[in-house]
Amino acid sequence: MKIVAVIPAYNEEDRVVSAINDAVRFVDAVVVVDDCSADRTAERVRSVGAFLVRHSVNRGQGAALQTGTDFALRFLYPDVLVHFDADGQMAGEDIPRLVQPILENQADVVLGSRFLGSAVSIPWTRRLLLKAGILFTFLVSGLWLSDTHNGFRVLKAETARRLRITLNRMAHASEIIDLIAAQKCRVVEVPVTIRYTTSTLEKGQRSLGSLRVILDVVKGQFFK
Amino acid sequence: MLFQIFLIGFAVWLIGRVSRQYSLRKIQLSWFLLWTIFSVGIIVVALQPGLTDRLAGLVGVGRGADLVIYVSLLLLFVAIFRHASHLHRLERDLTDLVRSLALRDAKDENFNHEDSPSDSGLSAAAGRNWSDRS
C-alpha cells in the first residue's frame, strides 16, 4: 500500500520542513506544491528532498491540492493520497488512523474532524463559524459532518481521480464534500488534532473570509 | 434642453467610437450593432422625452424616468453576470495552464535531475526506494 502526502504550500519557509518531516514518518513520499511563494519555500522543500511542484502564478490552496494530486497520480502511482497542511497545524501521528478505514475497505474517503478529536486553542469565533459551515455544507451537499472545513483527509487513489477540484481558493473544502456526495463515496470521519498557534491564526482564514467561501461555492454552482 | 443636447452628443460620440472600433476589427459586428441601437435609442428618447412616459404607462411603471432606470439596472445585472461567468472561465483556464506548466517542469525537475528525490534523504528517511514499486 503506497501512501503519498500532498502538501500545498504558500509562503511557508519557516514551517514547511517540519511539516514534511512530520508527515514523512507515516507515508512513502511527500509532494509539496509551492503556490508561487514569495519566500524560500521551494528551496526549503528541495533541501529535504521532497517532490516539488511549483505554480508560476498563485492559484490558491484548492488549485495547489489538485496539482499535487495530479502529479502523484501521474508519476508516483499511489494507492492512497493524504492531504496535509504545510503550516504544522496537523499531526502526522493522525495519518495511520485516517488511513486505517481505507485499508479495511470501509471507506473511499476519510475526513479528519477536530470536533471528534481536539482543536487546541481554537478561538470561539472560529469554532462558531465552523459550526455554521456544517449547516451550510449540509444545505449544499446533503452530507451531515462534524467538521466540514478540515483539510486533513485521506482518499483512495481511484477516488482522488474522480474528485477533481475546480474551486481554487478556500472554497475547495466545500467543493470536495459536494463531490463526495455527488459521487456517492463512502465517507468516514476520524478524530484528529488541529493545533492553533498565533502565527497559524494570523495566516489562516479570516472570519470574513467565510463570506468569500460561500460566494465562491455559490459561483461554482452557477458557472459549472 | 441642456441635458437633451448632452445625451444626443454622447450618443453621437458613442456611435462614432464603436464604428471606429468595428472598422479596426477590435469589436465584433454583434457588439457594434448592439451599441449603435443603444445609441439610437438614447437619441430617440432625448428628442421625444414623452415616449418613455408612454412606454412606462404601457408596462405599468409610474414614470418614464423610472422605466429607464429599471431597464438600465436589468441590463447591468445581465452584463455583470456575463462578465462574472467569463471571469470564472478565465480563472479556470489560467489554473489549467499553470498546472500544465507546473507538471511539465516538475517531471523534469524531480525525475531527470541528478539529485532526484528517489535518491535523496527523504526516501531514505522513509526507508523506501521509490523506484522499487511493488
Coordinates of C-alpha atoms in Angstrom, one line a residue:
Chain A
M1 CA 0.0 0.0 0.0
K2 CA 1.7 3.1 -1.2
I3 CA 0.8 6.3 0.6
V4 CA 1.6 9.8 -0.8
A5 CA 1.1 13.0 1.1
V6 CA 0.2 16.1 -0.9
I7 CA 1.1 19.4 0.9
P8 CA 0.1 22.7 -0.7
A9 CA 2.3 25.5 0.5
Y10 CA 2.3 29.2 0.2
N11 CA 5.0 31.3 1.9
E12 CA 5.8 28.6 4.5
E13 CA 9.6 28.7 4.5
D14 CA 9.5 28.6 8.3
R15 CA 7.2 25.6 8.7
V16 CA 7.2 23.5 5.6
V17 CA 10.3 21.4 6.5
S18 CA 8.8 20.4 9.9
A19 CA 5.5 19.6 8.2
I20 CA 7.3 17.4 5.7
N21 CA 9.4 15.7 8.4
D22 CA 6.2 15.1 10.4
A23 CA 4.3 13.6 7.5
V24 CA 7.1 11.5 6.0
R25 CA 7.3 9.2 9.0
F26 CA 3.9 7.8 8.0
V27 CA 3.9 8.0 4.2
D28 CA 6.0 6.7 1.4
A29 CA 6.5 10.1 -0.3
V30 CA 5.7 13.7 0.1
V31 CA 4.7 16.0 -2.8
V32 CA 4.8 19.7 -2.0
V33 CA 3.1 22.2 -4.3
D34 CA 4.6 25.6 -4.0
D35 CA 1.9 28.0 -5.0
C36 CA 4.2 30.8 -6.2
S37 CA 5.6 31.6 -2.8
A38 CA 7.5 34.9 -2.5
D39 CA 9.8 33.4 0.1
R40 CA 12.2 30.4 0.1
T41 CA 9.6 27.7 0.5
A42 CA 10.7 25.9 -2.7
E43 CA 14.4 25.9 -1.6
R44 CA 13.5 24.5 1.8
V45 CA 11.5 21.7 0.2
R46 CA 14.4 20.9 -2.1
S47 CA 16.8 20.8 0.8
V48 CA 14.9 17.9 2.3
G49 CA 14.3 16.1 -0.9
A50 CA 10.6 16.0 -1.1
F51 CA 8.9 16.0 -4.6
L52 CA 8.4 19.7 -5.5
V53 CA 5.8 21.1 -8.0
R54 CA 5.7 24.9 -8.5
H55 CA 2.9 27.1 -9.7
S56 CA 4.3 30.0 -11.7
V57 CA 1.2 32.1 -10.7
N58 CA -0.5 31.9 -7.3
R59 CA -3.8 30.0 -7.8
G60 CA -4.9 29.1 -4.3
Q61 CA -4.9 26.1 -2.0
G62 CA -7.5 24.2 -3.8
A63 CA -5.7 24.5 -7.1
A64 CA -2.4 23.5 -5.5
L65 CA -4.0 20.5 -3.9
Q66 CA -5.3 19.3 -7.3
T67 CA -2.0 19.9 -9.0
G68 CA -0.2 17.8 -6.3
T69 CA -2.9 15.1 -6.7
D70 CA -2.3 15.1 -10.5
F71 CA 1.4 14.9 -10.0
A72 CA 1.1 12.0 -7.6
L73 CA -1.3 10.0 -9.7
R74 CA 0.6 10.6 -12.9
F75 CA 4.1 9.9 -11.7
L76 CA 4.1 8.1 -8.3
Y77 CA 1.3 5.5 -8.7
P78 CA -0.1 5.8 -5.1
D79 CA -2.8 3.6 -3.6
V80 CA -3.7 6.3 -1.1
L81 CA -3.4 10.1 -1.0
V82 CA -3.2 12.2 2.1
H83 CA -4.0 15.9 2.1
F84 CA -1.7 17.6 4.7
D85 CA -1.1 21.2 5.6
A86 CA 2.2 22.9 5.4
D87 CA 1.8 25.1 8.5
G88 CA 2.2 22.5 11.2
Q89 CA -1.5 22.5 12.3
M90 CA -1.9 18.9 11.6
A91 CA -0.2 16.0 13.4
G92 CA 1.5 13.3 11.3
E93 CA 0.6 10.8 14.1
D94 CA -3.0 11.0 12.9
I95 CA -2.2 9.7 9.4
P96 CA -2.3 6.0 10.3
R97 CA -5.7 6.5 12.0
L98 CA -7.0 8.2 8.8
V99 CA -5.6 5.5 6.5
Q100 CA -7.0 2.6 8.5
P101 CA -10.6 2.7 7.3
I102 CA -9.3 2.6 3.7
L103 CA -7.0 -0.3 4.5
E104 CA -10.0 -2.1 5.9
N105 CA -12.1 -1.2 2.8
Q106 CA -14.6 0.7 5.0
A107 CA -14.3 4.0 3.2
D108 CA -13.3 5.7 0.0
V109 CA -12.6 9.0 1.7
V110 CA -11.6 9.6 5.3
L111 CA -12.1 13.1 6.7
G112 CA -10.4 14.3 9.8
S113 CA -12.6 16.0 12.4
R114 CA -11.3 18.3 15.0
F115 CA -14.7 18.2 16.7
L116 CA -14.5 14.5 17.2
G117 CA -10.9 14.9 18.2
S118 CA -9.4 18.1 19.6
A119 CA -9.0 21.6 18.4
V120 CA -6.2 23.0 20.5
S121 CA -6.5 26.7 21.3
I122 CA -9.3 27.3 18.7
P123 CA -10.8 30.8 19.2
W124 CA -14.6 30.7 19.9
T125 CA -15.3 32.8 16.9
R126 CA -13.6 30.3 14.7
R127 CA -15.5 27.5 16.3
L128 CA -18.8 29.2 15.8
L129 CA -18.1 29.9 12.1
L130 CA -17.1 26.3 11.6
K131 CA -20.3 25.1 13.2
A132 CA -22.2 27.4 10.8
G133 CA -20.1 25.8 8.0
I134 CA -21.5 22.4 8.9
L135 CA -25.1 23.7 8.3
F136 CA -24.1 25.4 5.1
T137 CA -22.4 22.2 3.8
F138 CA -25.5 20.2 4.7
L139 CA -27.6 22.6 2.7
V140 CA -25.3 22.4 -0.4
S141 CA -24.3 18.8 -0.4
G142 CA -26.7 16.9 1.8
L143 CA -23.9 15.5 4.0
W144 CA -24.0 16.0 7.7
L145 CA -20.5 16.0 9.0
S146 CA -18.9 17.1 12.3
D147 CA -16.2 19.1 10.6
T148 CA -16.6 20.4 7.1
H149 CA -13.7 22.7 6.7
N150 CA -10.8 20.4 7.7
G151 CA -8.1 20.0 5.2
F152 CA -6.8 16.7 6.7
R153 CA -8.2 14.0 4.5
V154 CA -7.2 10.7 3.0
L155 CA -8.5 9.3 -0.3
K156 CA -8.1 6.2 -2.2
A157 CA -6.2 7.0 -5.4
E158 CA -9.1 5.9 -7.7
T159 CA -11.4 8.2 -5.7
A160 CA -9.0 11.1 -6.0
R161 CA -9.0 10.5 -9.8
R162 CA -12.8 11.1 -9.8
L163 CA -12.9 14.1 -7.4
R164 CA -11.5 17.0 -9.4
I165 CA -11.2 20.3 -7.5
T166 CA -12.1 23.3 -9.6
L167 CA -12.5 26.0 -7.0
N168 CA -9.1 27.4 -6.5
R169 CA -9.2 29.1 -3.1
M170 CA -10.5 28.0 0.3
A171 CA -14.0 27.0 -1.1
H172 CA -12.4 23.8 -2.4
A173 CA -13.1 22.2 1.0
S174 CA -16.8 22.6 0.5
E175 CA -16.5 21.5 -3.1
I176 CA -14.7 18.3 -2.1
I177 CA -17.6 17.4 0.2
D178 CA -20.0 18.3 -2.6
L179 CA -18.1 16.0 -5.0
I180 CA -18.0 13.2 -2.4
A181 CA -21.8 13.4 -2.1
A182 CA -22.3 13.5 -5.8
Q183 CA -20.0 10.5 -6.4
K184 CA -21.7 8.6 -3.6
C185 CA -18.3 7.9 -2.0
R186 CA -18.2 6.0 1.3
V187 CA -17.1 8.6 3.9
V188 CA -15.8 8.1 7.4
E189 CA -14.8 10.8 9.9
V190 CA -11.9 10.2 12.2
P191 CA -10.9 12.4 15.2
V192 CA -7.7 14.4 14.6
T193 CA -5.8 17.1 16.5
I194 CA -5.5 20.5 14.9
R195 CA -3.1 22.9 16.6
Y196 CA -3.8 26.6 16.5
T197 CA -0.9 29.0 17.2
T198 CA -0.7 32.8 16.9
S199 CA 1.1 32.5 13.6
T200 CA -1.3 30.0 12.0
L201 CA -4.3 32.0 13.1
E202 CA -2.8 35.2 11.6
K203 CA -2.2 33.5 8.4
G204 CA -5.3 31.3 8.4
Q205 CA -8.7 32.2 7.1
R206 CA -10.1 35.4 8.5
S207 CA -13.7 35.2 9.8
L208 CA -14.8 37.4 6.9
G209 CA -13.1 35.0 4.5
S210 CA -16.0 32.7 5.2
L211 CA -18.2 35.0 3.2
R212 CA -15.8 34.6 0.3
V213 CA -16.0 30.8 0.7
I214 CA -19.8 31.0 0.5
L215 CA -19.6 33.3 -2.5
D216 CA -17.1 31.0 -4.3
V217 CA -19.3 27.9 -3.6
V218 CA -22.4 29.7 -5.0
K219 CA -20.5 31.0 -8.0
G220 CA -19.2 27.4 -8.6
Q221 CA -22.8 26.2 -8.7
F222 CA -23.8 28.8 -11.2
F223 CA -20.8 28.7 -13.5
K224 CA -20.2 25.0 -13.8
Chain B
M1 CA -32.9 71.1 -23.0
L2 CA -29.2 71.1 -22.0
F3 CA -29.4 67.5 -20.8
Q4 CA -31.0 66.5 -24.1
I5 CA -28.2 68.1 -26.1
F6 CA -25.7 66.3 -23.8
L7 CA -27.5 63.0 -24.4
I8 CA -27.6 63.4 -28.2
G9 CA -23.9 64.5 -28.2
F10 CA -22.9 61.5 -26.1
A11 CA -24.9 59.1 -28.3
V12 CA -23.3 60.5 -31.5
W13 CA -19.8 60.2 -29.9
L14 CA -20.6 56.6 -28.9
I15 CA -21.7 55.7 -32.4
G16 CA -18.5 57.2 -33.8
R17 CA -16.4 55.3 -31.3
V18 CA -17.9 51.9 -31.9
S19 CA -17.8 52.5 -35.6
R20 CA -14.1 53.1 -35.4
Q21 CA -13.5 50.1 -33.2
Y22 CA -15.5 47.9 -35.6
S23 CA -13.6 49.3 -38.6
L24 CA -10.3 48.3 -36.8
R25 CA -11.8 44.9 -36.1
K26 CA -11.5 45.5 -32.3
I27 CA -15.1 44.5 -31.7
Q28 CA -17.5 42.1 -33.4
L29 CA -20.4 43.1 -35.6
S30 CA -22.9 42.0 -32.9
W31 CA -21.4 44.4 -30.4
F32 CA -21.3 47.2 -33.0
L33 CA -25.0 46.7 -33.8
L34 CA -25.9 46.5 -30.1
W35 CA -24.1 49.7 -29.1
T36 CA -25.4 51.5 -32.2
I37 CA -29.0 50.5 -31.5
F38 CA -28.5 51.6 -27.9
S39 CA -27.1 55.0 -29.0
V40 CA -30.0 55.5 -31.5
G41 CA -32.4 54.7 -28.6
I42 CA -30.7 57.4 -26.5
I43 CA -31.2 59.9 -29.3
V44 CA -34.9 59.0 -29.8
V45 CA -35.5 59.3 -26.0
A46 CA -33.7 62.7 -26.0
L47 CA -35.8 64.0 -28.9
Q48 CA -39.1 62.5 -27.6
P49 CA -38.9 62.5 -23.8
G50 CA -42.6 61.8 -23.6
L51 CA -42.1 58.5 -25.3
T52 CA -40.7 56.9 -22.1
D53 CA -43.7 58.0 -20.2
R54 CA -46.0 56.4 -22.7
L55 CA -43.9 53.2 -22.6
A56 CA -43.9 53.2 -18.8
G57 CA -47.7 53.5 -18.8
L58 CA -47.9 50.5 -21.1
V59 CA -45.9 48.3 -18.7
G60 CA -47.4 49.6 -15.5
V61 CA -44.5 51.7 -14.3
G62 CA -45.1 55.2 -12.9
R63 CA -42.8 57.4 -14.8
G64 CA -40.6 57.2 -17.9
A65 CA -37.5 58.0 -15.9
D66 CA -38.3 55.1 -13.6
L67 CA -38.7 52.8 -16.6
V68 CA -35.3 53.9 -17.9
I69 CA -33.7 53.2 -14.5
Y70 CA -35.3 49.8 -14.1
V71 CA -34.3 48.7 -17.6
S72 CA -30.8 50.0 -17.1
L73 CA -30.4 48.1 -13.9
L74 CA -31.7 44.9 -15.5
L75 CA -29.2 45.3 -18.3
L76 CA -26.4 46.0 -15.8
F77 CA -27.2 42.8 -13.9
V78 CA -27.1 40.8 -17.1
A79 CA -23.8 42.4 -18.0
I80 CA -22.3 41.7 -14.6
F81 CA -23.5 38.1 -14.7
R82 CA -21.9 37.6 -18.2
H83 CA -18.7 39.2 -17.0
A84 CA -18.6 37.1 -13.9
S85 CA -19.1 33.9 -15.9
H86 CA -16.4 34.9 -18.3
L87 CA -14.0 35.7 -15.5
H88 CA -14.8 32.4 -13.9
R89 CA -13.9 30.6 -17.1
L90 CA -10.7 32.6 -17.4
E91 CA -9.7 31.8 -13.9
R92 CA -10.2 28.1 -14.6
D93 CA -8.3 28.3 -17.8
L94 CA -5.4 30.1 -16.1
T95 CA -5.3 27.4 -13.4
D96 CA -5.3 24.6 -16.0
L97 CA -2.5 26.4 -17.9
V98 CA -0.4 27.0 -14.7
R99 CA -1.0 23.4 -13.7
S100 CA 0.1 22.0 -17.0
L101 CA 3.3 24.0 -17.0
A102 CA 4.0 23.1 -13.3
L103 CA 3.6 19.3 -14.0
R104 CA 5.7 19.5 -17.1
D105 CA 8.5 21.3 -15.2
A106 CA 8.1 19.1 -12.2
K107 CA 8.6 16.0 -14.2
D108 CA 12.0 17.3 -15.4
E109 CA 13.0 18.6 -12.1
N110 CA 12.0 15.6 -10.0
F111 CA 12.9 12.7 -12.3
N112 CA 15.6 13.9 -14.7
H113 CA 17.8 15.7 -12.2
E114 CA 20.9 14.2 -10.7
D115 CA 19.6 14.8 -7.2
S116 CA 16.2 13.3 -7.8
P117 CA 14.1 12.7 -4.7
S118 CA 14.3 8.9 -5.2
D119 CA 18.0 9.1 -4.2
S120 CA 17.5 11.8 -1.6
G121 CA 17.3 11.8 2.1
L122 CA 13.5 11.9 2.1
S123 CA 13.1 8.5 0.6
A124 CA 15.9 7.2 2.8
A125 CA 14.2 8.6 5.9
A126 CA 11.0 6.9 4.8
G127 CA 13.0 3.7 4.4
R128 CA 11.8 3.1 0.8
N129 CA 13.3 3.4 -2.6
W130 CA 10.6 5.0 -4.7
S131 CA 11.8 3.3 -7.9
D132 CA 11.0 -0.1 -6.2
R133 CA 7.3 -0.1 -6.9
S134 CA 5.9 -3.5 -6.0

